Amino acid sequence: MKTDDKGKGYYGRYRRRGSSRRKGWRAYVPPLLAVVVVLAVGLYFVQMSDREPARAPSLASADAPGKPIERTAALPPLNLPADDAPHASGMEWWYYNGILDAKTGNRYAFHVAVFVANGLVKHTVMHVALTDLQTGRRFSGQSRTGGLPSKSTASGFDFRQDGWQVAADGSAHVVQAEFEGVSLALKLNDAGPVVAHKAADSATPGLLDFGKSGISYYYSRPRMAAQGEIQVAGRQIPVSGDVWFDHQWGDFDVLSFGWNWFALHLADGSDVMLYDLFDSDGHKVLTSGTVSTAAKGAVPLKAGEIELTPIGRWTSPDTKINYVVEWKVKLPSGTYDIKPFVENSEFDAHQTTANIYWEGPVKVTGSFEGQGFMELSGYDRLSTAPGRK
């Protein structure tokens, strides 16, 4: 809806009272539309929560007739680069995070995510945050729209929304956004192998079975080489660094569990992805992950090979949500302490996805040093933080 800054047209001071009433009514339209969109997405999640999530049919094992095998085997296998593109699943997201270095020695952390929910309406959301690691100052932005604002590509995606762009053609990606007076513009390329996550005893790479919550496709490009620039305080700053990329989709219920998620680059060259799912009461549901090395490739971790111990918590002064932001992690490769660069890395997404989560860069010390990102989701639906039970 357009307006006239000089007070003419429908909003002119020379209009009669009837026009003034129409002006007052129209002023409520944008927020009402926002509420409708958020409610539509919320209704989608409620529908997913109230029904049994989609399940793959059981198959009989050829080696042991009559014995059911994993549900993921009934689904089409991961197929890249075709699966880089959007799917018709209930939920899907493309996600980037990284710590960027400037030639001055300054460092900046960012994350960008595109979410697509297929419910009563198709709904696309973009989230972005940039943290100045020198000052601890954090900038964030979010955008939403109905439909799918992506150009059709043979082997990728091209989301363009409110002047932002998140695009990929094979292993070449572009991320651009302006928000809160800062900007981010990166070109990324991946020369390494894609990591297709799976359970340790699974024969279907790229697929994870969350039990009654559904099944998800999931792969990563752990170390995309990024070059570009950011703008902070009116200064253009060339930056570079390793960026983690995730793509996940499926008919799974995101309200039936929360998670602690870690994406870590270690000094020995290995890349570690860990996820720790918990239910609405804070009880552990599933812990798994993947360690990727040049020598062995992607090796899935068993639940017994991962020990996550909460060490320190932080309570948001804005939302009063209590997050576990410091962890001790024990893996077959060693023991690691994980701490945030900036404790206040909460992202309030009520405007777009009606939830709140913690997303920020972390430091790794212990058997090997390193850095990475941590995501804490679902804490806004809990009265007790995970790790207390």
mmCIF file of C-alpha atoms in Angstrom:
data_model
loop_
_atom_site.group_PDB
_atom_site.id
_atom_site.type_symbol
_atom_site.label_atom_id
_atom_site.label_comp_id
_atom_site.label_asym_id
_atom_site.label_seq_id
_atom_site.Cartn_x
_atom_site.Cartn_y
_atom_site.Cartn_z
ATOM 1 C CA MET A 1 0.000 0.000 0.000
ATOM 2 C CA LYS A 2 1.519 3.312 -1.053
ATOM 3 C CA THR A 3 1.329 6.522 0.936
ATOM 4 C CA ASP A 4 2.084 10.132 0.121
ATOM 5 C CA ASP A 5 4.693 11.710 2.398
ATOM 6 C CA LYS A 6 3.260 15.170 1.767
ATOM 7 C CA GLY A 7 -0.141 14.247 3.166
ATOM 8 C CA LYS A 8 -2.034 14.252 -0.154
ATOM 9 C CA GLY A 9 -4.320 11.646 -1.725
ATOM 10 C CA TYR A 10 -6.232 9.371 0.662
ATOM 11 C CA TYR A 11 -4.231 10.672 3.624
ATOM 12 C CA GLY A 12 -4.527 14.388 2.756
ATOM 13 C CA ARG A 13 -5.619 16.787 5.477
ATOM 14 C CA TYR A 14 -8.355 18.183 3.171
ATOM 15 C CA ARG A 15 -10.327 14.908 3.066
ATOM 16 C CA ARG A 16 -13.582 14.612 4.971
ATOM 17 C CA ARG A 17 -14.133 12.533 8.090
ATOM 18 C CA GLY A 18 -15.076 9.436 6.065
ATOM 19 C CA SER A 19 -11.623 9.394 4.500
ATOM 20 C CA SER A 20 -10.052 9.814 7.918
ATOM 21 C CA ARG A 21 -11.926 6.743 9.093
ATOM 22 C CA ARG A 22 -10.713 4.816 6.060
ATOM 23 C CA LYS A 23 -7.188 5.908 6.900
ATOM 24 C CA GLY A 24 -7.531 4.555 10.397
ATOM 25 C CA TRP A 25 -8.842 1.227 9.094
ATOM 26 C CA ARG A 26 -6.042 0.896 6.550
ATOM 27 C CA ALA A 27 -3.406 1.523 9.212
ATOM 28 C CA TYR A 28 -4.326 -1.826 10.766
ATOM 29 C CA VAL A 29 -4.029 -3.834 7.557
ATOM 30 C CA PRO A 30 -0.239 -4.560 7.570
ATOM 31 C CA PRO A 31 -0.122 -5.835 11.168
ATOM 32 C CA LEU A 32 -3.299 -7.862 10.621
ATOM 33 C CA LEU A 33 -1.786 -9.477 7.548
ATOM 34 C CA ALA A 34 1.338 -10.276 9.554
ATOM 35 C CA VAL A 35 -0.779 -11.955 12.211
ATOM 36 C CA VAL A 36 -2.654 -13.978 9.586
ATOM 37 C CA VAL A 37 0.591 -15.215 8.024
ATOM 38 C CA VAL A 38 2.108 -16.196 11.371
ATOM 39 C CA LEU A 39 -1.126 -17.930 12.394
ATOM 40 C CA ALA A 40 -1.158 -19.859 9.126
ATOM 41 C CA VAL A 41 2.352 -21.135 9.783
ATOM 42 C CA GLY A 42 1.435 -21.873 13.377
ATOM 43 C CA LEU A 43 -1.620 -23.840 12.255
ATOM 44 C CA TYR A 44 0.642 -25.893 10.002
ATOM 45 C CA PHE A 45 2.839 -26.836 12.945
ATOM 46 C CA VAL A 46 -0.232 -27.596 15.071
ATOM 47 C CA GLN A 47 -1.534 -29.871 12.338
ATOM 48 C CA MET A 48 1.816 -31.638 12.216
ATOM 49 C CA SER A 49 1.814 -32.011 16.014
ATOM 50 C CA ASP A 50 -1.718 -33.392 16.190
ATOM 51 C CA ARG A 51 -1.245 -36.084 13.606
ATOM 52 C CA GLU A 52 1.157 -38.983 13.368
ATOM 53 C CA PRO A 53 4.041 -37.755 11.196
ATOM 54 C CA ALA A 54 4.468 -39.268 7.764
ATOM 55 C CA ARG A 55 6.218 -42.597 7.888
ATOM 56 C CA ALA A 56 7.992 -44.567 5.233
ATOM 57 C CA PRO A 57 6.513 -48.029 4.737
ATOM 58 C CA SER A 58 8.414 -50.978 6.179
ATOM 59 C CA LEU A 59 10.255 -53.279 3.809
ATOM 60 C CA ALA A 60 11.306 -56.882 4.223
ATOM 61 C CA SER A 61 15.010 -57.638 4.378
ATOM 62 C CA ALA A 62 16.321 -59.884 1.610
ATOM 63 C CA ASP A 63 18.798 -61.471 4.021
ATOM 64 C CA ALA A 64 16.165 -62.093 6.708
ATOM 65 C CA PRO A 65 12.701 -62.468 5.140
ATOM 66 C CA GLY A 66 9.938 -60.898 7.203
ATOM 67 C CA LYS A 67 12.347 -58.811 9.239
ATOM 68 C CA PRO A 68 11.595 -55.086 8.818
ATOM 69 C CA ILE A 69 14.484 -52.877 7.828
ATOM 70 C CA GLU A 70 14.992 -49.146 8.347
ATOM 71 C CA ARG A 71 12.151 -46.886 7.226
ATOM 72 C CA THR A 72 14.528 -44.576 5.379
ATOM 73 C CA ALA A 73 15.287 -47.349 2.873
ATOM 74 C CA ALA A 74 11.785 -46.930 1.427
ATOM 75 C CA LEU A 75 12.470 -43.330 0.408
ATOM 76 C CA PRO A 76 14.338 -42.163 -2.714
ATOM 77 C CA PRO A 77 18.084 -41.850 -2.030
ATOM 78 C CA LEU A 78 19.795 -38.480 -1.797
ATOM 79 C CA ASN A 79 20.385 -37.226 -5.336
ATOM 80 C CA LEU A 80 22.748 -34.286 -5.839
ATOM 81 C CA PRO A 81 22.827 -31.779 -7.413
ATOM 82 C CA ALA A 82 19.086 -32.174 -8.106
ATOM 83 C CA ASP A 83 18.283 -32.243 -4.366
ATOM 84 C CA ASP A 84 19.878 -28.821 -3.842
ATOM 85 C CA ALA A 85 16.610 -27.424 -5.235
ATOM 86 C CA PRO A 86 13.391 -26.883 -3.221
ATOM 87 C CA HIS A 87 11.111 -29.847 -2.522
ATOM 88 C CA ALA A 88 7.393 -30.211 -1.861
ATOM 89 C CA SER A 89 7.997 -31.403 1.715
ATOM 90 C CA GLY A 90 6.304 -30.062 4.831
ATOM 91 C CA MET A 91 9.456 -28.321 6.073
ATOM 92 C CA GLU A 92 12.743 -27.350 4.428
ATOM 93 C CA TRP A 93 15.665 -25.066 5.156
ATOM 94 C CA TRP A 94 18.997 -23.947 3.695
ATOM 95 C CA TYR A 95 21.461 -22.600 6.245
ATOM 96 C CA TYR A 96 24.898 -20.982 6.385
ATOM 97 C CA ASN A 97 27.166 -20.020 9.270
ATOM 98 C CA GLY A 98 30.755 -18.907 9.560
ATOM 99 C CA ILE A 99 33.422 -16.810 11.217
ATOM 100 C CA LEU A 100 34.924 -14.349 8.743
ATOM 101 C CA ASP A 101 38.398 -12.805 8.964
ATOM 102 C CA ALA A 102 39.351 -9.310 7.806
ATOM 103 C CA LYS A 103 42.913 -8.339 6.836
ATOM 104 C CA THR A 104 42.935 -5.947 9.788
ATOM 105 C CA GLY A 105 42.674 -8.911 12.145
ATOM 106 C CA ASN A 106 39.062 -8.167 13.039
ATOM 107 C CA ARG A 107 36.603 -11.057 12.997
ATOM 108 C CA TYR A 108 32.882 -11.279 12.317
ATOM 109 C CA ALA A 109 30.404 -14.130 12.685
ATOM 110 C CA PHE A 110 27.189 -14.606 10.719
ATOM 111 C CA HIS A 111 24.365 -16.995 10.032
ATOM 112 C CA VAL A 112 21.777 -16.930 7.250
ATOM 113 C CA ALA A 113 18.803 -19.261 6.931
ATOM 114 C CA VAL A 114 15.948 -19.711 4.471
ATOM 115 C CA PHE A 115 12.933 -21.662 5.740
ATOM 116 C CA VAL A 116 10.043 -22.930 3.621
ATOM 117 C CA ALA A 117 6.923 -24.351 5.310
ATOM 118 C CA ASN A 118 4.135 -26.013 3.334
ATOM 119 C CA GLY A 119 0.980 -25.785 5.431
ATOM 120 C CA LEU A 120 -2.291 -24.030 4.766
ATOM 121 C CA VAL A 121 -0.150 -21.726 2.638
ATOM 122 C CA LYS A 122 3.426 -21.999 1.401
ATOM 123 C CA HIS A 123 5.488 -19.632 3.517
ATOM 124 C CA THR A 124 9.120 -18.527 3.007
ATOM 125 C CA VAL A 125 11.201 -16.899 5.738
ATOM 126 C CA MET A 126 14.746 -15.518 5.797
ATOM 127 C CA HIS A 127 16.808 -14.952 8.956
ATOM 128 C CA VAL A 128 20.208 -13.262 9.145
ATOM 129 C CA ALA A 129 22.530 -12.172 11.945
ATOM 130 C CA LEU A 130 25.993 -10.610 12.009
ATOM 131 C CA THR A 131 28.131 -10.294 15.146
ATOM 132 C CA ASP A 132 31.163 -8.027 15.493
ATOM 133 C CA LEU A 133 33.479 -10.215 17.600
ATOM 134 C CA GLN A 134 35.572 -7.203 18.625
ATOM 135 C CA THR A 135 32.697 -5.315 20.263
ATOM 136 C CA GLY A 136 30.144 -8.071 20.755
ATOM 137 C CA ARG A 137 27.571 -5.985 18.920
ATOM 138 C CA ARG A 138 24.990 -8.053 17.080
ATOM 139 C CA PHE A 139 22.821 -7.099 14.116
ATOM 140 C CA SER A 140 19.899 -9.169 12.880
ATOM 141 C CA GLY A 141 17.106 -9.152 10.330
ATOM 142 C CA GLN A 142 14.170 -11.287 9.266
ATOM 143 C CA SER A 143 11.809 -11.340 6.316
ATOM 144 C CA ARG A 144 8.774 -13.379 5.305
ATOM 145 C CA THR A 145 6.512 -13.821 2.307
ATOM 146 C CA GLY A 146 3.826 -16.159 1.025
ATOM 147 C CA GLY A 147 4.810 -18.519 -1.758
ATOM 148 C CA LEU A 148 8.280 -19.489 -2.922
ATOM 149 C CA PRO A 149 10.352 -16.487 -4.118
ATOM 150 C CA SER A 150 12.915 -18.658 -5.894
ATOM 151 C CA LYS A 151 13.796 -18.831 -9.557
ATOM 152 C CA SER A 152 13.737 -22.302 -11.049
ATOM 153 C CA THR A 153 17.231 -23.722 -11.580
ATOM 154 C CA ALA A 154 18.337 -27.166 -12.733
ATOM 155 C CA SER A 155 20.703 -27.834 -9.842
ATOM 156 C CA GLY A 156 20.149 -25.302 -7.113
ATOM 157 C CA PHE A 157 18.024 -22.419 -5.888
ATOM 158 C CA ASP A 158 17.808 -18.645 -6.149
ATOM 159 C CA PHE A 159 15.830 -17.022 -3.335
ATOM 160 C CA ARG A 160 15.279 -13.271 -3.690
ATOM 161 C CA GLN A 161 13.254 -11.491 -1.074
ATOM 162 C CA ASP A 162 13.212 -7.860 0.134
ATOM 163 C CA GLY A 163 16.539 -7.184 -1.566
ATOM 164 C CA TRP A 164 18.209 -10.286 -0.090
ATOM 165 C CA GLN A 165 19.560 -13.142 -2.187
ATOM 166 C CA VAL A 166 20.502 -16.711 -1.262
ATOM 167 C CA ALA A 167 21.410 -18.703 -4.354
ATOM 168 C CA ALA A 168 23.333 -21.781 -5.461
ATOM 169 C CA ASP A 169 24.275 -23.450 -8.717
ATOM 170 C CA GLY A 170 26.008 -26.680 -7.853
ATOM 171 C CA SER A 171 28.908 -25.927 -5.508
ATOM 172 C CA ALA A 172 28.904 -22.149 -6.212
ATOM 173 C CA HIS A 173 26.745 -20.134 -3.782
ATOM 174 C CA VAL A 174 25.881 -16.460 -3.236
ATOM 175 C CA VAL A 175 24.607 -14.854 -0.015
ATOM 176 C CA GLN A 176 23.623 -11.161 0.126
ATOM 177 C CA ALA A 177 21.594 -9.191 2.671
ATOM 178 C CA GLU A 178 21.206 -5.683 4.069
ATOM 179 C CA PHE A 179 19.740 -5.193 7.552
ATOM 180 C CA GLU A 180 19.971 -2.822 10.527
ATOM 181 C CA GLY A 181 22.431 -0.555 8.725
ATOM 182 C CA VAL A 182 24.920 -3.352 7.915
ATOM 183 C CA SER A 183 25.320 -5.629 4.905
ATOM 184 C CA LEU A 184 26.761 -8.995 3.970
ATOM 185 C CA ALA A 185 27.835 -10.081 0.476
ATOM 186 C CA LEU A 186 29.613 -13.397 0.002
ATOM 187 C CA LYS A 187 30.536 -15.750 -2.818
ATOM 188 C CA LEU A 188 31.155 -19.308 -1.712
ATOM 189 C CA ASN A 189 32.589 -22.387 -3.378
ATOM 190 C CA ASP A 190 32.989 -25.952 -2.226
ATOM 191 C CA ALA A 191 35.775 -28.150 -3.525
ATOM 192 C CA GLY A 192 35.306 -30.868 -0.915
ATOM 193 C CA PRO A 193 32.911 -33.809 -0.771
ATOM 194 C CA VAL A 194 29.348 -33.358 0.435
ATOM 195 C CA VAL A 195 28.654 -34.941 3.839
ATOM 196 C CA ALA A 196 25.463 -37.032 3.771
ATOM 197 C CA HIS A 197 24.459 -37.542 7.409
ATOM 198 C CA LYS A 198 23.019 -40.848 8.612
ATOM 199 C CA ALA A 199 22.672 -42.963 11.719
ATOM 200 C CA ALA A 200 25.681 -45.136 12.583
ATOM 201 C CA ASP A 201 23.847 -48.375 11.741
ATOM 202 C CA SER A 202 22.030 -47.007 8.682
ATOM 203 C CA ALA A 203 22.561 -48.029 5.060
ATOM 204 C CA THR A 204 20.863 -44.896 3.679
ATOM 205 C CA PRO A 205 23.193 -41.861 3.659
ATOM 206 C CA GLY A 206 21.502 -38.467 3.713
ATOM 207 C CA LEU A 207 18.455 -39.625 5.681
ATOM 208 C CA LEU A 208 17.724 -39.450 9.421
ATOM 209 C CA ASP A 209 14.878 -41.217 11.195
ATOM 210 C CA PHE A 210 13.460 -39.196 14.112
ATOM 211 C CA GLY A 211 10.993 -41.919 15.100
ATOM 212 C CA LYS A 212 7.445 -40.697 15.660
ATOM 213 C CA SER A 213 8.535 -37.148 14.702
ATOM 214 C CA GLY A 214 9.196 -38.156 11.102
ATOM 215 C CA ILE A 215 12.091 -38.552 8.657
ATOM 216 C CA SER A 216 14.477 -35.892 7.370
ATOM 217 C CA TYR A 217 16.911 -35.622 4.480
ATOM 218 C CA TYR A 218 20.095 -33.893 5.654
ATOM 219 C CA TYR A 219 23.465 -33.111 4.081
ATOM 220 C CA SER A 220 26.215 -30.520 4.668
ATOM 221 C CA ARG A 221 29.041 -28.760 2.912
ATOM 222 C CA PRO A 222 31.193 -28.221 6.039
ATOM 223 C CA ARG A 223 33.938 -25.960 4.659
ATOM 224 C CA MET A 224 32.829 -23.734 1.840
ATOM 225 C CA ALA A 225 35.501 -21.182 0.955
ATOM 226 C CA ALA A 226 33.942 -17.721 1.253
ATOM 227 C CA GLN A 227 35.157 -14.403 -0.154
ATOM 228 C CA GLY A 228 33.330 -11.094 -0.037
ATOM 229 C CA GLU A 229 32.731 -8.056 2.078
ATOM 230 C CA ILE A 230 30.643 -6.783 4.917
ATOM 231 C CA GLN A 231 29.654 -3.230 5.724
ATOM 232 C CA VAL A 232 29.700 -2.140 9.356
ATOM 233 C CA ALA A 233 29.511 1.464 10.582
ATOM 234 C CA GLY A 234 29.631 2.680 6.974
ATOM 235 C CA ARG A 235 32.920 0.878 6.211
ATOM 236 C CA GLN A 236 33.311 -1.759 3.499
ATOM 237 C CA ILE A 237 35.441 -4.569 4.924
ATOM 238 C CA PRO A 238 36.808 -7.399 2.736
ATOM 239 C CA VAL A 239 36.459 -10.753 4.518
ATOM 240 C CA SER A 240 37.126 -14.446 3.952
ATOM 241 C CA GLY A 241 36.684 -17.677 5.838
ATOM 242 C CA ASP A 242 35.265 -21.191 5.984
ATOM 243 C CA VAL A 243 31.470 -21.389 5.948
ATOM 244 C CA TRP A 244 29.268 -24.306 6.988
ATOM 245 C CA PHE A 245 26.244 -25.044 4.774
ATOM 246 C CA ASP A 246 23.296 -27.276 5.713
ATOM 247 C CA HIS A 247 20.269 -28.376 3.729
ATOM 248 C CA GLN A 248 17.485 -30.287 5.465
ATOM 249 C CA TRP A 249 13.942 -31.204 4.405
ATOM 250 C CA GLY A 250 11.161 -33.693 5.010
ATOM 251 C CA ASP A 251 7.801 -34.273 6.664
ATOM 252 C CA PHE A 252 8.960 -34.031 10.259
ATOM 253 C CA ASP A 253 7.369 -32.300 13.230
ATOM 254 C CA VAL A 254 9.595 -29.504 14.519
ATOM 255 C CA LEU A 255 7.352 -28.893 17.528
ATOM 256 C CA SER A 256 7.694 -32.393 18.952
ATOM 257 C CA PHE A 257 11.331 -31.880 19.956
ATOM 258 C CA GLY A 258 14.005 -29.271 20.581
ATOM 259 C CA TRP A 259 17.701 -29.584 19.948
ATOM 260 C CA ASN A 260 21.247 -28.629 20.830
ATOM 261 C CA TRP A 261 23.196 -28.558 17.562
ATOM 262 C CA PHE A 262 26.913 -28.037 16.942
ATOM 263 C CA ALA A 263 28.874 -27.459 13.722
ATOM 264 C CA LEU A 264 32.599 -27.390 14.525
ATOM 265 C CA HIS A 265 35.824 -26.878 12.588
ATOM 266 C CA LEU A 266 38.725 -28.413 14.530
ATOM 267 C CA ALA A 267 42.417 -27.570 14.187
ATOM 268 C CA ASP A 268 43.285 -31.128 13.082
ATOM 269 C CA GLY A 269 41.215 -30.514 9.937
ATOM 270 C CA SER A 270 38.173 -32.519 11.016
ATOM 271 C CA ASP A 271 34.613 -31.250 10.873
ATOM 272 C CA VAL A 272 32.101 -32.270 13.538
ATOM 273 C CA MET A 273 28.309 -32.101 13.434
ATOM 274 C CA LEU A 274 26.399 -33.097 16.577
ATOM 275 C CA TYR A 275 22.712 -32.951 17.402
ATOM 276 C CA ASP A 276 21.083 -33.697 20.728
ATOM 277 C CA LEU A 277 17.274 -33.932 20.548
ATOM 278 C CA PHE A 278 15.063 -33.522 23.616
ATOM 279 C CA ASP A 279 11.319 -33.716 24.184
ATOM 280 C CA SER A 280 8.972 -31.088 25.613
ATOM 281 C CA ASP A 281 9.919 -32.133 29.153
ATOM 282 C CA GLY A 282 13.637 -31.705 28.506
ATOM 283 C CA HIS A 283 14.392 -35.450 28.410
ATOM 284 C CA LYS A 284 16.912 -36.704 25.841
ATOM 285 C CA VAL A 285 15.383 -38.357 22.782
ATOM 286 C CA LEU A 286 18.280 -38.906 20.394
ATOM 287 C CA THR A 287 21.974 -37.974 20.227
ATOM 288 C CA SER A 288 23.968 -38.472 17.049
ATOM 289 C CA GLY A 289 26.468 -36.815 14.755
ATOM 290 C CA THR A 290 29.117 -37.069 12.073
ATOM 291 C CA VAL A 291 32.892 -36.606 12.078
ATOM 292 C CA SER A 292 34.403 -35.825 8.671
ATOM 293 C CA THR A 293 38.120 -36.136 7.889
ATOM 294 C CA ALA A 294 40.153 -36.184 4.691
ATOM 295 C CA ALA A 295 41.452 -39.660 5.482
ATOM 296 C CA LYS A 296 38.236 -41.422 6.490
ATOM 297 C CA GLY A 297 35.505 -39.274 4.968
ATOM 298 C CA ALA A 298 32.216 -38.930 6.856
ATOM 299 C CA VAL A 299 31.942 -41.281 9.829
ATOM 300 C CA PRO A 300 28.607 -41.368 11.719
ATOM 301 C CA LEU A 301 28.823 -41.418 15.512
ATOM 302 C CA LYS A 302 26.840 -43.753 17.722
ATOM 303 C CA ALA A 303 24.910 -42.334 20.659
ATOM 304 C CA GLY A 304 27.293 -44.070 23.080
ATOM 305 C CA GLU A 305 30.270 -42.331 21.469
ATOM 306 C CA ILE A 306 28.927 -38.853 22.297
ATOM 307 C CA GLU A 307 28.804 -37.459 25.823
ATOM 308 C CA LEU A 308 27.355 -33.963 26.206
ATOM 309 C CA THR A 309 27.573 -32.359 29.649
ATOM 310 C CA PRO A 310 25.988 -28.939 30.368
ATOM 311 C CA ILE A 311 28.487 -26.621 32.048
ATOM 312 C CA GLY A 312 27.165 -23.065 31.964
ATOM 313 C CA ARG A 313 23.852 -21.331 31.351
ATOM 314 C CA TRP A 314 22.774 -17.878 30.264
ATOM 315 C CA THR A 315 19.391 -16.276 30.813
ATOM 316 C CA SER A 316 18.117 -13.827 28.223
ATOM 317 C CA PRO A 317 17.343 -10.427 29.784
ATOM 318 C CA ASP A 318 14.659 -9.913 27.127
ATOM 319 C CA THR A 319 12.767 -13.225 27.087
ATOM 320 C CA LYS A 320 13.939 -14.761 30.403
ATOM 321 C CA ILE A 321 14.654 -18.018 28.543
ATOM 322 C CA ASN A 322 17.474 -20.011 30.134
ATOM 323 C CA TYR A 323 19.904 -21.568 27.628
ATOM 324 C CA VAL A 324 22.743 -24.048 28.129
ATOM 325 C CA VAL A 325 25.502 -22.093 26.379
ATOM 326 C CA GLU A 326 28.616 -23.911 27.681
ATOM 327 C CA TRP A 327 29.209 -27.624 27.135
ATOM 328 C CA LYS A 328 31.798 -30.323 27.673
ATOM 329 C CA VAL A 329 31.792 -32.726 24.745
ATOM 330 C CA LYS A 330 33.443 -36.138 24.853
ATOM 331 C CA LEU A 331 33.988 -37.929 21.516
ATOM 332 C CA PRO A 332 36.207 -40.819 20.407
ATOM 333 C CA SER A 333 38.726 -38.223 19.204
ATOM 334 C CA GLY A 334 38.962 -36.413 22.564
ATOM 335 C CA THR A 335 37.280 -34.071 25.012
ATOM 336 C CA TYR A 336 36.301 -30.516 24.147
ATOM 337 C CA ASP A 337 35.025 -27.433 25.954
ATOM 338 C CA ILE A 338 32.600 -25.301 23.967
ATOM 339 C CA LYS A 339 31.913 -21.699 24.949
ATOM 340 C CA PRO A 340 30.193 -18.861 23.074
ATOM 341 C CA PHE A 341 32.076 -15.850 21.777
ATOM 342 C CA VAL A 342 29.050 -13.756 22.751
ATOM 343 C CA GLU A 343 26.507 -15.103 25.242
ATOM 344 C CA ASN A 344 23.698 -12.874 24.014
ATOM 345 C CA SER A 345 23.113 -14.563 20.655
ATOM 346 C CA GLU A 346 19.377 -14.990 20.994
ATOM 347 C CA PHE A 347 17.275 -14.618 17.836
ATOM 348 C CA ASP A 348 13.692 -13.519 18.436
ATOM 349 C CA ALA A 349 11.783 -14.709 15.376
ATOM 350 C CA HIS A 350 8.250 -14.021 16.606
ATOM 351 C CA GLN A 351 7.614 -11.781 13.588
ATOM 352 C CA THR A 352 8.287 -14.543 11.065
ATOM 353 C CA THR A 353 8.275 -18.054 12.566
ATOM 354 C CA ALA A 354 6.700 -17.436 15.998
ATOM 355 C CA ASN A 355 9.657 -18.893 17.896
ATOM 356 C CA ILE A 356 12.851 -17.863 19.694
ATOM 357 C CA TYR A 357 16.205 -19.614 19.441
ATOM 358 C CA TRP A 358 19.888 -19.126 20.287
ATOM 359 C CA GLU A 359 22.340 -19.098 17.388
ATOM 360 C CA GLY A 360 25.938 -17.978 17.630
ATOM 361 C CA PRO A 361 29.665 -18.622 17.190
ATOM 362 C CA VAL A 362 31.570 -20.771 19.689
ATOM 363 C CA LYS A 363 35.191 -21.402 20.692
ATOM 364 C CA VAL A 364 36.510 -24.937 21.097
ATOM 365 C CA THR A 365 39.354 -25.891 23.456
ATOM 366 C CA GLY A 366 40.574 -29.221 24.759
ATOM 367 C CA SER A 367 42.039 -32.133 22.788
ATOM 368 C CA PHE A 368 42.033 -29.879 19.725
ATOM 369 C CA GLU A 369 41.260 -26.210 19.411
ATOM 370 C CA GLY A 370 38.674 -24.975 16.979
ATOM 371 C CA GLN A 371 35.641 -22.835 16.331
ATOM 372 C CA GLY A 372 32.167 -23.180 14.990
ATOM 373 C CA PHE A 373 28.496 -22.490 15.614
ATOM 374 C CA MET A 374 25.897 -23.685 18.091
ATOM 375 C CA GLU A 375 22.118 -23.638 17.770
ATOM 376 C CA LEU A 376 19.758 -24.088 20.729
ATOM 377 C CA SER A 377 16.155 -24.508 19.620
ATOM 378 C CA GLY A 378 12.988 -25.412 21.498
ATOM 379 C CA TYR A 379 14.009 -23.820 24.798
ATOM 380 C CA ASP A 380 11.124 -21.354 24.456
ATOM 381 C CA ARG A 381 8.709 -24.282 24.829
ATOM 382 C CA LEU A 382 10.311 -25.610 28.026
ATOM 383 C CA SER A 383 9.963 -24.674 31.676
ATOM 384 C CA THR A 384 13.239 -26.455 32.479
ATOM 385 C CA ALA A 385 16.415 -26.208 30.403
ATOM 386 C CA PRO A 386 17.714 -29.488 28.905
ATOM 387 C CA GLY A 387 20.450 -31.016 31.013
ATOM 388 C CA ARG A 388 18.714 -30.489 34.349
ATOM 389 C CA LYS A 389 16.878 -33.802 34.161
#
